[in-house]
PDB file of C-alpha atoms and ligand atoms in Angstrom:
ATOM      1  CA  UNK A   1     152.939 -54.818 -22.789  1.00 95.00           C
ATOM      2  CA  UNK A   2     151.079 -58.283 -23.202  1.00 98.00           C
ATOM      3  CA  UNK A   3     149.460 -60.177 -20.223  1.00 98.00           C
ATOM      4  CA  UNK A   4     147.918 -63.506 -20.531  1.00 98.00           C
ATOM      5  CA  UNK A   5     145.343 -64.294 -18.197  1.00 98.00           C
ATOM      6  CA  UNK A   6     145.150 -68.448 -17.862  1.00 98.00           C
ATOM      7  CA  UNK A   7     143.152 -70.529 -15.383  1.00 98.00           C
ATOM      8  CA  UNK A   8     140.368 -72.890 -15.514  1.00 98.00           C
ATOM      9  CA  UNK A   9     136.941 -72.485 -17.276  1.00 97.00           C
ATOM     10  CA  UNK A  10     134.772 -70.297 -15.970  1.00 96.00           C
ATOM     11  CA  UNK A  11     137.161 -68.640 -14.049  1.00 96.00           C
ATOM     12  CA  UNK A  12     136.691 -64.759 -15.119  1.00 95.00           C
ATOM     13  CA  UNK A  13     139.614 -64.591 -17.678  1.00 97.00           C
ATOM     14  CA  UNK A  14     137.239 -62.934 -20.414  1.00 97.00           C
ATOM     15  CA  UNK A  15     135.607 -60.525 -17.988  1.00 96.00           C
ATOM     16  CA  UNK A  16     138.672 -59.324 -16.103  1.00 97.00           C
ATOM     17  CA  UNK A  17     140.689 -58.965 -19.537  1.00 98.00           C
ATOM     18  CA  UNK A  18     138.228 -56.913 -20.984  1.00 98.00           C
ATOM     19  CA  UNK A  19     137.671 -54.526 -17.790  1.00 97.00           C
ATOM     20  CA  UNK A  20     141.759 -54.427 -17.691  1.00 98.00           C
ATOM     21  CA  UNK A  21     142.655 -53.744 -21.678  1.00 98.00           C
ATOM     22  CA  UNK A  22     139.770 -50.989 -20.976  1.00 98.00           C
ATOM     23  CA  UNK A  23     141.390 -49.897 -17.970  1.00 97.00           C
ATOM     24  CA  UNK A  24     145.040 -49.874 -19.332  1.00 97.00           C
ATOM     25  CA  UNK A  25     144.009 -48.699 -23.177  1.00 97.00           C
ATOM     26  CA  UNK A  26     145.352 -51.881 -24.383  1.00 98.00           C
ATOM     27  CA  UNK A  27     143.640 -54.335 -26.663  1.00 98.00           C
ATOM     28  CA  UNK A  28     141.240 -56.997 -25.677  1.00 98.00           C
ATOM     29  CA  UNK A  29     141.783 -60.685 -27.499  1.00 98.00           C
ATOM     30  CA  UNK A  30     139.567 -63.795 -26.355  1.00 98.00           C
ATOM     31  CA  UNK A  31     141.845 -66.558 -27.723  1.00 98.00           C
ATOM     32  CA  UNK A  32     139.068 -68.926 -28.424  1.00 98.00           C
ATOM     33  CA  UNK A  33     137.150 -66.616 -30.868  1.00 98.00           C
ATOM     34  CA  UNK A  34     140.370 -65.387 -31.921  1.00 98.00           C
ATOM     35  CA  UNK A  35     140.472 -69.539 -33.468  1.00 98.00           C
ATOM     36  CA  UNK A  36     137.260 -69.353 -34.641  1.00 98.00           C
ATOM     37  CA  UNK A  37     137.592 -66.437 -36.563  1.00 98.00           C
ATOM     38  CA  UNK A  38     140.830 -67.969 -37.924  1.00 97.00           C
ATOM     39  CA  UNK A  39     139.686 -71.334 -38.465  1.00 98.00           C
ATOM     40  CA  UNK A  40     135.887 -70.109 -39.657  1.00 98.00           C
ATOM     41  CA  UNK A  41     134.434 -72.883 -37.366  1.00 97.00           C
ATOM     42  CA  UNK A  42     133.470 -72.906 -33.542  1.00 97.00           C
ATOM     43  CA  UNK A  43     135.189 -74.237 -30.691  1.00 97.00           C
ATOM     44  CA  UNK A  44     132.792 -77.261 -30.317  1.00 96.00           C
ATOM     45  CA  UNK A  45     132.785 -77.743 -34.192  1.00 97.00           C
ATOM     46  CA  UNK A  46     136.278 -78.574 -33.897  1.00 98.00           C
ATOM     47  CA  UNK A  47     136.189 -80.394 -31.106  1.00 97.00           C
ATOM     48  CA  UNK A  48     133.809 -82.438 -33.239  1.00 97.00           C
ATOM     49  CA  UNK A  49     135.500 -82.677 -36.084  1.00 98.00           C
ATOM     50  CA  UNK A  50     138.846 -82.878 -35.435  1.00 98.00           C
ATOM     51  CA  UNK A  51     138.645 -84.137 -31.504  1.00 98.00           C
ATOM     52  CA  UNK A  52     140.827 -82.417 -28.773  1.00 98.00           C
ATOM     53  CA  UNK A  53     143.945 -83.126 -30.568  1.00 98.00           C
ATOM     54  CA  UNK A  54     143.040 -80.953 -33.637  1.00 98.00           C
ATOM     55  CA  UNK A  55     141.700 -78.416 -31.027  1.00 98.00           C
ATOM     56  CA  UNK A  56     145.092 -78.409 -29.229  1.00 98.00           C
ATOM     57  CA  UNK A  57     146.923 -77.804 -32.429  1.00 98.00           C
ATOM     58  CA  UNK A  58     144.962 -75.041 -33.340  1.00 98.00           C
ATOM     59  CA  UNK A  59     145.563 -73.741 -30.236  1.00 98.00           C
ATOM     60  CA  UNK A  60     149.326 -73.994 -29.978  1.00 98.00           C
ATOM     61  CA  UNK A  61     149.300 -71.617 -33.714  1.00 98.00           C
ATOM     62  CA  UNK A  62     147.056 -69.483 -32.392  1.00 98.00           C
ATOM     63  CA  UNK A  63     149.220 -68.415 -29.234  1.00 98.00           C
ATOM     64  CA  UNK A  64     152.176 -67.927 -31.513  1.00 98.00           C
ATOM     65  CA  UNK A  65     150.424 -65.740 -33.564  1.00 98.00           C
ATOM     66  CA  UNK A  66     149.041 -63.821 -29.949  1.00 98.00           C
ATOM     67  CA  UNK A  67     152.843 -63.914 -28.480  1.00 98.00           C
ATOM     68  CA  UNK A  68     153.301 -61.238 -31.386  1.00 98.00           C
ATOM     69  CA  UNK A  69     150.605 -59.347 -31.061  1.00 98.00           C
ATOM     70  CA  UNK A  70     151.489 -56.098 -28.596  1.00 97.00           C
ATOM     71  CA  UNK A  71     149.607 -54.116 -25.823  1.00 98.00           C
ATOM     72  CA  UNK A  72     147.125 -56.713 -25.453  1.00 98.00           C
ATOM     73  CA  UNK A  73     145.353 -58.524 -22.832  1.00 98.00           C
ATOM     74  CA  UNK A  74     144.735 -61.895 -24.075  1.00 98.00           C
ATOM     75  CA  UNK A  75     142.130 -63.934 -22.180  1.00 98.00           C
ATOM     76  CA  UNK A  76     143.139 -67.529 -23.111  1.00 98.00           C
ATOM     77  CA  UNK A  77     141.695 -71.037 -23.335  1.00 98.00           C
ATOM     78  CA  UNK A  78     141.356 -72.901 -19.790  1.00 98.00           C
ATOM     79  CA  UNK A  79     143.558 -75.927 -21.038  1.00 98.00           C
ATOM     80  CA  UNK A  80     146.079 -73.616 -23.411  1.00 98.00           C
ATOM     81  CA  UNK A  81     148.329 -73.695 -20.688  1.00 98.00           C
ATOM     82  CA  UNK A  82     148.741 -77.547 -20.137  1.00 98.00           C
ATOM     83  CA  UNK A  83     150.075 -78.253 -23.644  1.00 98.00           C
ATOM     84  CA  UNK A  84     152.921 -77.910 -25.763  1.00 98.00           C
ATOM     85  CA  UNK A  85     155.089 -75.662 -24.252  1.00 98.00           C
ATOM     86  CA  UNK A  86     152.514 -73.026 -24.033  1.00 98.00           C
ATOM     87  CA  UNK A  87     153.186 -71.787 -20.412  1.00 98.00           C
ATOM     88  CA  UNK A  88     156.908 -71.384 -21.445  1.00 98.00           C
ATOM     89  CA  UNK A  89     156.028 -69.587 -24.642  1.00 98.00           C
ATOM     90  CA  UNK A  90     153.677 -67.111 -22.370  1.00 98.00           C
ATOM     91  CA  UNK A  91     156.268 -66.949 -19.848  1.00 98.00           C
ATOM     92  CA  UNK A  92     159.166 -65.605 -22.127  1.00 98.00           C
ATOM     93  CA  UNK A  93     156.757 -63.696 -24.282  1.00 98.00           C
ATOM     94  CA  UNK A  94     154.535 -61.412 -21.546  1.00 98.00           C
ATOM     95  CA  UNK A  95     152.994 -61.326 -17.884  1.00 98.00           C
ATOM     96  CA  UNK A  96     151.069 -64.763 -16.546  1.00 98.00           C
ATOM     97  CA  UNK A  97     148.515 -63.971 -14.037  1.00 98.00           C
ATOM     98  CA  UNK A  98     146.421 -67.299 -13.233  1.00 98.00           C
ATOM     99  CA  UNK A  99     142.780 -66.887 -11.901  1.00 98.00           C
ATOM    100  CA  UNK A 100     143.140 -69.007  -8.954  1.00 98.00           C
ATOM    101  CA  UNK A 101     138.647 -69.895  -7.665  1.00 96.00           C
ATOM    102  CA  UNK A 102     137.783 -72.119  -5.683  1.00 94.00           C
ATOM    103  CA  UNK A 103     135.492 -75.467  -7.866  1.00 94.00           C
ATOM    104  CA  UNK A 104     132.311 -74.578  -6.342  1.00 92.00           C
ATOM    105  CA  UNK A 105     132.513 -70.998  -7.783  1.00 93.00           C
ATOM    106  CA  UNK A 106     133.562 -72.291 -10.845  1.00 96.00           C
ATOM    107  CA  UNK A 107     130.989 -74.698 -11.051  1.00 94.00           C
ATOM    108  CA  UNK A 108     128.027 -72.424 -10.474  1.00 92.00           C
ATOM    109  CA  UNK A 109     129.595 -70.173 -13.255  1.00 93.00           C
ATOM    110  CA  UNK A 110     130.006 -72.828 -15.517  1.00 95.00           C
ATOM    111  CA  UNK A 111     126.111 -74.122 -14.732  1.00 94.00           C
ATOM    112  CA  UNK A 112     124.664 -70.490 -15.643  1.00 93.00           C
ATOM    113  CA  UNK A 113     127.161 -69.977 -18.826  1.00 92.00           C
ATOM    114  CA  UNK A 114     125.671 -69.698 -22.361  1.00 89.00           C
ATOM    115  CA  UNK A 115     129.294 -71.051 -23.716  1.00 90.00           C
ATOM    116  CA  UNK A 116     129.326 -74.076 -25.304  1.00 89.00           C
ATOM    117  CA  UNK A 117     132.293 -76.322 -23.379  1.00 95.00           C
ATOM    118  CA  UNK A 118     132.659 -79.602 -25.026  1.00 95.00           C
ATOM    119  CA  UNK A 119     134.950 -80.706 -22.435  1.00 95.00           C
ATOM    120  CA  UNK A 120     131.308 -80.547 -20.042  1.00 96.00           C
ATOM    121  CA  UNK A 121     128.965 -80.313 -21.688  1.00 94.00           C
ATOM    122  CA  UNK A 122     125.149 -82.359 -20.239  1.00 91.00           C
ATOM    123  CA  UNK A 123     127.085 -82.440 -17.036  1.00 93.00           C
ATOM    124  CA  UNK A 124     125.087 -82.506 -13.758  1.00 91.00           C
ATOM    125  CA  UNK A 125     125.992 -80.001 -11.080  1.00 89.00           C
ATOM    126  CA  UNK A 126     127.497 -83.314  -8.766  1.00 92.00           C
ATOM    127  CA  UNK A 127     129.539 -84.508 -12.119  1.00 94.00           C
ATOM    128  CA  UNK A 128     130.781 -80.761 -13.059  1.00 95.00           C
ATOM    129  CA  UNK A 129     132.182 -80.742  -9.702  1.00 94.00           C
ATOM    130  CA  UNK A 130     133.541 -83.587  -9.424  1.00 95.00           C
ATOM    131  CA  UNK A 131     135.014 -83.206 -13.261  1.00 96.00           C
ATOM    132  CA  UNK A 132     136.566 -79.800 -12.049  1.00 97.00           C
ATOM    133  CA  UNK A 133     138.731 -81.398  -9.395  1.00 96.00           C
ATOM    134  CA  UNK A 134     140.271 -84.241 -10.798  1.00 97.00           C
ATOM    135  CA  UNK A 135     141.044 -81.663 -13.849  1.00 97.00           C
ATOM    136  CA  UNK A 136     142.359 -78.749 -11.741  1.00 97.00           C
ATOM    137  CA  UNK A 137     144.729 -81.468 -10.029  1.00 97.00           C
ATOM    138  CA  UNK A 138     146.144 -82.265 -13.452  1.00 97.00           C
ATOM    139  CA  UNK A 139     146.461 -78.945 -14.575  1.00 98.00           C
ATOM    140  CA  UNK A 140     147.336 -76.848 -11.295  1.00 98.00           C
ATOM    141  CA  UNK A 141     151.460 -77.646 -11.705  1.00 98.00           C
ATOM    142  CA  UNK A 142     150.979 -75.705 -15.517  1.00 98.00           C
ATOM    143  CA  UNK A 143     148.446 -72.792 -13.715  1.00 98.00           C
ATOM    144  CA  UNK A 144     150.857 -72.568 -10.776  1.00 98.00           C
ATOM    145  CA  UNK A 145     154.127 -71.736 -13.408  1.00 98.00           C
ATOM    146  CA  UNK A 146     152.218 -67.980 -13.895  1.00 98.00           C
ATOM    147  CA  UNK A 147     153.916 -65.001 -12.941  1.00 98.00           C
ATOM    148  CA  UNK A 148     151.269 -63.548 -10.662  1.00 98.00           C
ATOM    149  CA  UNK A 149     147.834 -65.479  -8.712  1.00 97.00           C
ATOM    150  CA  UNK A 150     145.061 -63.895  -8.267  1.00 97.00           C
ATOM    151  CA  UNK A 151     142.409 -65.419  -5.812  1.00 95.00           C
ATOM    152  CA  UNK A 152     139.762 -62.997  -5.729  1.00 90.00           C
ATOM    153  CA  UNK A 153     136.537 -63.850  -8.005  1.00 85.00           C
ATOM    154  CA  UNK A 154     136.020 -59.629  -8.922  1.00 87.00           C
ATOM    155  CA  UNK A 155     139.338 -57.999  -8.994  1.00 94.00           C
ATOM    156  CA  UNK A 156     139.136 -54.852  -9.451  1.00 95.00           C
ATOM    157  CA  UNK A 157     142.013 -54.018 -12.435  1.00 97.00           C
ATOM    158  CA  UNK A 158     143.063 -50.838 -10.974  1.00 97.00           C
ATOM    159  CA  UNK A 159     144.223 -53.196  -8.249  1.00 96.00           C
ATOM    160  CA  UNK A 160     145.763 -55.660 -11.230  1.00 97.00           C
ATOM    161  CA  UNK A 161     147.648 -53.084 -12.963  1.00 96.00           C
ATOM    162  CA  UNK A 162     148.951 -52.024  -9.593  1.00 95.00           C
ATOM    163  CA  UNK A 163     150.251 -55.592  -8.951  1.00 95.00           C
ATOM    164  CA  UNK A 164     152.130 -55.811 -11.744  1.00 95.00           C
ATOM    165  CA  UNK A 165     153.925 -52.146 -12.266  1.00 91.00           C
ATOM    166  CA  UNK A 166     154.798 -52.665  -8.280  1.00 85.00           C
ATOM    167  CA  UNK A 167     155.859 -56.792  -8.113  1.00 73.00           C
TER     168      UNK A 167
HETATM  169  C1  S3P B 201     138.884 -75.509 -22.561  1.00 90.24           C
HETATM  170  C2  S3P B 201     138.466 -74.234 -22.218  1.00 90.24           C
HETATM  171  C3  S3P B 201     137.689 -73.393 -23.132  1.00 90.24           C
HETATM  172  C4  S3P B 201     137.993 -73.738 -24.600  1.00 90.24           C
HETATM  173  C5  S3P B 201     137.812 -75.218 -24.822  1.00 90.24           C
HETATM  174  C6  S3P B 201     138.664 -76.081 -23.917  1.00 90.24           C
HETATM  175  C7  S3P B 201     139.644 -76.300 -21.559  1.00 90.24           C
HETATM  176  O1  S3P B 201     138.004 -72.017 -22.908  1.00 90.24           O
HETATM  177  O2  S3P B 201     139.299 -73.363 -24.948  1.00 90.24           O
HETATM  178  O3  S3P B 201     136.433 -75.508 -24.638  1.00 90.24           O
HETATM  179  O4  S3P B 201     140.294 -77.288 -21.950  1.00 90.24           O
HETATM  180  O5  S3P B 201     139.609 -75.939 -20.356  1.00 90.24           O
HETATM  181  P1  S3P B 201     137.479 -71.183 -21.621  1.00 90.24           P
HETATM  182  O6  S3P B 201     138.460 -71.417 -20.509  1.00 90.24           O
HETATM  183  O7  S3P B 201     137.521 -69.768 -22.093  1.00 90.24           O
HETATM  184  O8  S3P B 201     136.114 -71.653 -21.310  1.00 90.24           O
END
């Protein structure tokens, strides 16, 4: 079994994937420390060194590496999904399930997080909104190519695993 959570920042991937490896004995991976540990350097370091590009690639090796792994639940980056062929390689490799909230939960989330984003960081509340639409409307055609959608902010996983042994 391997299930890939995807969906935009903020959007619970980390929390629900650890409740539901714990819940279905499988393992937890967070795919962006899964790069840091690999690369020895945060997510914003790269950014900074190596701009989005050099983040992407990273990415990309990462999830091939993940697409391996078995019984996991990995949690993955917000944009993983929107390049390469990333969705497809998800899709043919394990379950999708996209964390579909609505931008003003997101945003709230994102305000309170201790994460470092580069992608928003010194953004006001009025900017982070608008910053989350126009980038949801780019990426929501990649999101929307998951296997399952889940709209609720707390999903319980009982309810998760129950989705997907019962499609
Ligand atoms: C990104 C989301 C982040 C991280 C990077 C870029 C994005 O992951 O991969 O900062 O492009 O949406 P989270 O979705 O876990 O915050």
């Amino acid at each position: 079994m391997r299930i890939y959570l995807i969906g935009y920042m903020g959007c619970g991937k980390s929390t629900l994937g650890r409740r539901l490896a714990k819940h279905a004995g499988l393992q937890f991976v967070d795919m962006d420390h899964f790069i840091e540990e690999r690369n020895c350097k945060s997510v914003a370091r790269i950014f900074d060194e190596e701009g989005e590009s050099g983040f992407r690639e990273k990415e990309r090796k990462a999830l091939e590496e993940l697409a391996e792994f078995t019984d996991v639940v990995v949690a993955t980056g917000g944009g993983a999904p929107c390049f390469f062929d990333n969705m497809a390689l998800m899709n043919n490799t394990g379950i999708t399930i996209f964390l579909n909230i609505k931008p003003h939960i997101l945003a709230s989330r994102l305000l309170s997080s201790k994460t470092v984003r580069p992608l928003i960081a010194g953004k006001s509340e009025p900017e982070l909104i608008t910053f989350i639409r126009e980038s949801l409307d780019k990426r929501i055609g990649f999101y929307e190519q998951a296997r399952y959608q889940i709209t609720l902010p707390d999903v319980d996983p009982a309810e998760v695993m129950s989705m997907i042994q019962n499609p």
